[in-house]
Short mmCIF file of C-alpha atoms in Angstrom, two decimals:
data_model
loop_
_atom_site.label_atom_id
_atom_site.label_comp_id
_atom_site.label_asym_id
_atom_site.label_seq_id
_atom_site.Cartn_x
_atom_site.Cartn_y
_atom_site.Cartn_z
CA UNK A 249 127.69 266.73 -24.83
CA UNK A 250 127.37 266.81 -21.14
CA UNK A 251 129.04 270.11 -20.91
CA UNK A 252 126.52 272.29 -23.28
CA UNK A 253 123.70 270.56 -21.50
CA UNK A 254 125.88 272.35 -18.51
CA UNK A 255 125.79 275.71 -20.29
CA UNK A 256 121.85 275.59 -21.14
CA UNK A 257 121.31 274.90 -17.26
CA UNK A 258 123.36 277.79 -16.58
CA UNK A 259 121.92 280.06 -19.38
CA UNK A 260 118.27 278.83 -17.91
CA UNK A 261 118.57 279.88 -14.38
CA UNK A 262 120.53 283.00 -15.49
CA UNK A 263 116.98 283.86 -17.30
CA UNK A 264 114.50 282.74 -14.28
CA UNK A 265 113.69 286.78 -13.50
CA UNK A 266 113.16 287.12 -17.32
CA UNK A 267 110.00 286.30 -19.00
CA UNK A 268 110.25 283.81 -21.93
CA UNK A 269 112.20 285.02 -25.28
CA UNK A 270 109.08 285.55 -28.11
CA UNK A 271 109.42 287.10 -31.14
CA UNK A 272 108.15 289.91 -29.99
CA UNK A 273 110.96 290.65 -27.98
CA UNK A 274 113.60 290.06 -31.06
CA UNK A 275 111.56 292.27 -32.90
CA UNK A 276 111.50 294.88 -30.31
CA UNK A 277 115.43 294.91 -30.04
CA UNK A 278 116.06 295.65 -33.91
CA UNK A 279 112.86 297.85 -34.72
CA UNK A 280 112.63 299.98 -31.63
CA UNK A 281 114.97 302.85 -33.50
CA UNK A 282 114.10 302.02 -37.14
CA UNK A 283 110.27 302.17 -36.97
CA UNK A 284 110.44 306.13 -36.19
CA UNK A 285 112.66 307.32 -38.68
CA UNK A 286 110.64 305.66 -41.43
CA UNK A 287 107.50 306.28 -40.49
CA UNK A 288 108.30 310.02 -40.27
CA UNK A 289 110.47 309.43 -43.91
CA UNK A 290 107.19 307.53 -45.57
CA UNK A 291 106.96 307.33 -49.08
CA UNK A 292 104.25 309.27 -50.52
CA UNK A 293 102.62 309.62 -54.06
CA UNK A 294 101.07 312.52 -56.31
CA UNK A 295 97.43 311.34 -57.24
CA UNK A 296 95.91 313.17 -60.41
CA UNK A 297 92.35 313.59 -59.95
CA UNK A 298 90.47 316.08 -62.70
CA UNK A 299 87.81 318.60 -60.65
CA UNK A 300 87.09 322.11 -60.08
CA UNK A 301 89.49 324.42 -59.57
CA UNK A 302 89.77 327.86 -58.78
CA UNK A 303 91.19 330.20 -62.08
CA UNK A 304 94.25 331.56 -60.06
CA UNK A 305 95.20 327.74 -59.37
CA UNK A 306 94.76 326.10 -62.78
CA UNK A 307 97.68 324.68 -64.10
CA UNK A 308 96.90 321.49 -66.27
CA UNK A 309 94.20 320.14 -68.08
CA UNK A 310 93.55 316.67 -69.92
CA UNK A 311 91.81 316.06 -73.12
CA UNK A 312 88.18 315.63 -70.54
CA UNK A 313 88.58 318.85 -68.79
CA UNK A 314 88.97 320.59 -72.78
CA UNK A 315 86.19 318.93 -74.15
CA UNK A 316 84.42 320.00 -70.81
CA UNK A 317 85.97 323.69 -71.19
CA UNK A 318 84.52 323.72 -74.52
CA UNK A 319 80.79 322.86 -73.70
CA UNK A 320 80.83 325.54 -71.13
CA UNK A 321 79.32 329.22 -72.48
CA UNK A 322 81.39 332.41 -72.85
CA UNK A 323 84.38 333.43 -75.07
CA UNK A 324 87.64 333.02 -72.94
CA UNK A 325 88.40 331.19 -69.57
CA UNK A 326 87.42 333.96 -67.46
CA UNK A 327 83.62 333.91 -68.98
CA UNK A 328 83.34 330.34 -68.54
CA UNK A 329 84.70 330.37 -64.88
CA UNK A 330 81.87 333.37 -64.16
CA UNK A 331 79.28 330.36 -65.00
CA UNK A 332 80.96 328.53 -62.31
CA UNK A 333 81.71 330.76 -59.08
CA UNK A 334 85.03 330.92 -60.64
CA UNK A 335 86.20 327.48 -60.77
CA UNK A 336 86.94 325.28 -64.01
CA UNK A 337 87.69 321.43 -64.81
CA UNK A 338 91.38 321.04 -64.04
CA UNK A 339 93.60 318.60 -63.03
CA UNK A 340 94.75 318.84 -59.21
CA UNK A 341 97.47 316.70 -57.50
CA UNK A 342 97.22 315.77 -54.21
CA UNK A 343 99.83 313.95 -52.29
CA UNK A 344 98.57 310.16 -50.76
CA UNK A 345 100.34 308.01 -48.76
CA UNK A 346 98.40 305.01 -49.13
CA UNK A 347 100.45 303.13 -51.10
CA UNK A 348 100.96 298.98 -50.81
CA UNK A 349 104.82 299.82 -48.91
CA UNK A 350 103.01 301.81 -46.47
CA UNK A 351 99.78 299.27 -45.92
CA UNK A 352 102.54 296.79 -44.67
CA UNK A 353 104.37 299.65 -42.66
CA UNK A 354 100.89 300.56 -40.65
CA UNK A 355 99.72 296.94 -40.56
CA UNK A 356 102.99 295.58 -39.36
CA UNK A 357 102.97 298.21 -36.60
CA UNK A 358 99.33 297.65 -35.49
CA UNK A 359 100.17 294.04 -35.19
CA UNK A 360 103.36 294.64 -33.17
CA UNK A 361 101.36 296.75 -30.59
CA UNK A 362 98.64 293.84 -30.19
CA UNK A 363 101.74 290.66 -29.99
CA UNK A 364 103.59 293.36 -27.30
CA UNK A 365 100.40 293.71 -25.54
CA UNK A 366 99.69 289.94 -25.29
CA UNK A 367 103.23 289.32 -24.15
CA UNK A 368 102.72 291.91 -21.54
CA UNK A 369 99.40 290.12 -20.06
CA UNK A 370 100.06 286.16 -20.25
CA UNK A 371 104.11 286.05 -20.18
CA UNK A 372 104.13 289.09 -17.21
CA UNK A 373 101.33 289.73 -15.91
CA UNK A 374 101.32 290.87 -11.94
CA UNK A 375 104.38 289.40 -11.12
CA UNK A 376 106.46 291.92 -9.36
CA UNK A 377 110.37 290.17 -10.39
CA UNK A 378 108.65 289.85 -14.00
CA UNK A 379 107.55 293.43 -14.21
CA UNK A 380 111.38 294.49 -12.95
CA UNK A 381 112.84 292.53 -16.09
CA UNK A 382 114.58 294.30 -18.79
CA UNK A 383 112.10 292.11 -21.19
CA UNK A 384 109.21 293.60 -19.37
CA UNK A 385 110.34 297.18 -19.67
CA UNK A 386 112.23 296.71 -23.39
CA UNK A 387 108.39 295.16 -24.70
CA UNK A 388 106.68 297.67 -22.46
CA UNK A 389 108.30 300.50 -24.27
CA UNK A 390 108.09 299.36 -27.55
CA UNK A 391 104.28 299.01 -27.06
CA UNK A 392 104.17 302.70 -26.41
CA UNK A 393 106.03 303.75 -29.39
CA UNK A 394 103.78 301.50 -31.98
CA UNK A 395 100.37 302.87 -30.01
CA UNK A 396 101.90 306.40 -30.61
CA UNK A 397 103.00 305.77 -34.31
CA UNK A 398 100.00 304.07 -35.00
CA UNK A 399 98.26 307.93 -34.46
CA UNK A 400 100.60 309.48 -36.72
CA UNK A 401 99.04 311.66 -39.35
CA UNK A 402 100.01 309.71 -42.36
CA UNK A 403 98.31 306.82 -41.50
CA UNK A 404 94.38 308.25 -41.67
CA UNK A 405 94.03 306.96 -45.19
CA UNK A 406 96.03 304.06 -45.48
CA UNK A 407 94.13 300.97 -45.94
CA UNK A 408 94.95 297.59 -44.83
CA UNK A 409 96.46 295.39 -47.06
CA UNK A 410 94.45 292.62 -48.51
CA UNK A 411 95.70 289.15 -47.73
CA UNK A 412 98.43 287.12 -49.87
CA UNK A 413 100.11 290.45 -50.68
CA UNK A 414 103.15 290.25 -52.99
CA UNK A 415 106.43 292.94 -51.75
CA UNK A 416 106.33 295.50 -54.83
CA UNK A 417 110.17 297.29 -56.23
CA UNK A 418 109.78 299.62 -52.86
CA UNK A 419 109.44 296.84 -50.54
CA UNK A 420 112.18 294.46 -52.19
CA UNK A 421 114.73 297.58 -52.55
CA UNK A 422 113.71 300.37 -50.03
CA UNK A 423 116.25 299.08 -47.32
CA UNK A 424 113.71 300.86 -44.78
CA UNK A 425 110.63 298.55 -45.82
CA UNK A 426 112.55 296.00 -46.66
CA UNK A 427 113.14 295.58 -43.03
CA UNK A 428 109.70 296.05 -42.04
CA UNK A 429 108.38 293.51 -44.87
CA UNK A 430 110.72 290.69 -43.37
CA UNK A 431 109.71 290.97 -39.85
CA UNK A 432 105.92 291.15 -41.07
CA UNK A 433 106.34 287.80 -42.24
CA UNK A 434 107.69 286.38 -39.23
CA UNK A 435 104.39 287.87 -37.27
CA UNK A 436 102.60 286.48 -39.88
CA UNK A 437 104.24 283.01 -39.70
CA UNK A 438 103.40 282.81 -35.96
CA UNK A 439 100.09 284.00 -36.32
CA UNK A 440 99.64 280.66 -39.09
CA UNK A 441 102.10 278.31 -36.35
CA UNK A 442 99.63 279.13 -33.53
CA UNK A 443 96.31 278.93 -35.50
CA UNK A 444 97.56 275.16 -36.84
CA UNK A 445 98.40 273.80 -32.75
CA UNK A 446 94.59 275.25 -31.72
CA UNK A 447 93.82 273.14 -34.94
CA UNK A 448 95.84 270.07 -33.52
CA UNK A 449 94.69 270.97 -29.85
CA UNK A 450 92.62 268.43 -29.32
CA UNK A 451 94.89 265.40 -31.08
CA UNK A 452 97.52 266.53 -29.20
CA UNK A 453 95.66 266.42 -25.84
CA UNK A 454 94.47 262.71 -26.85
CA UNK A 455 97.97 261.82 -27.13
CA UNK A 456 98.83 262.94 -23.87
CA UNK A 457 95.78 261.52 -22.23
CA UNK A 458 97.10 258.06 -23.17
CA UNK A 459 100.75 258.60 -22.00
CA UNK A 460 99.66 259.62 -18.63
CA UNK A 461 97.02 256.36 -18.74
CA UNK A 462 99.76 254.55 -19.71
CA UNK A 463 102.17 256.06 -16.97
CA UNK A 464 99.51 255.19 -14.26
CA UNK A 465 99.05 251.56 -15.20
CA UNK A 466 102.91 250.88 -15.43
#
């Protein structure tokens, strides 16, 4: 109707100081005070690993580090650790935190600092009345927070997820990374939209080589 074609002029010009809405700013809005609190609540794991470990610190053993006990020479444990500066086959837990939930947490950040950054450059730029938006400074901000997250402690051994990754129980339940998994997809989805227009780039600029032809002529 003519009058919500009224509205959308309205809405428009209300928006000419503002950059263009991206995704980047929706995702800005609703992860700006959720990322921190669950990147400094990640999950982490207990990895058992079997190695040498000193005699005051030995608490478990598997049927390897026996047999391996066994081979070694002297009559108790504290012989056989004098063979070995003290130290015997044990089991030792360490904690990890590079599990699949938190791949997607570190990836999904890293790719939220480089779609704020490229919003920054081509949607602001030098503009002075774009750089005085609340887009500008709302992006801007969240930018800083995923480049400082991004250095956070946790993240040193977390590996990047391998592509076509599948949501695990944490992901699907974890009402933290469940959040976090759902707005990875939508970066993901872009990423795929604007790959498939470069890929249609040069049909589409065909197509509008003929209209204007075709303009001209009439």
């Amino acid at each position: 109707s003519w009058s919500s074609l009224y509205e959308f002029i309205e809405k428009i010009s209300a928006e000419k100081n503002q950059p263009r809405m991206a995704l980047i700013v929706k995702i800005s809005e609703t992860m700006h005070h959720h990322l921190p609190p669950t990147v400094k609540s990640a999950r982490r794991v207990l990895n058992r690993s079997p190695e040498m470990v000193p005699v005051d610190r030995l608490t478990e053993m598997d049927t390897n580090c026996i047999r391996w006990l066994a081979r070694q020479p002297g009559k108790d444990m504290v012989e056989k650790a004098s063979h070995n500066q003290q130290t015997l086959r044990g089991i030792a837990r360490k904690e990890s935190f590079n599990t699949l939930e938190n791949k997607i947490l570190k990836e999904f950040i890293r790719r939220c600092e480089d779609e704020a950054r490229r919003y920054l450059k081509n949607e602001v730029g030098n503009d002075p009345i774009l750089k005085n938006s609340k887009r500008h400074k709302q992006v801007l901000s969240f930018q800083n927070l995923c480049d400082n997250l991004i250095k956070d402690q946790k993240f040193i051994n977390v590996k990047k997820p391998s592509s076509g990754v599948r949501p695990n129980y944490v992901i699907q339940n974890d009402i933290r990374y469940r959040k976090v998994w759902s707005n990875y997809l939508k970066i993901l989805r872009k990423e795929n939209q604007e790959d498939q227009i470069w890929d249609w780039q040069s049909r589409t600029w065909a197509d509008v080589s003929r209209l204007l032809i075709n303009v001209g002529l009439f």
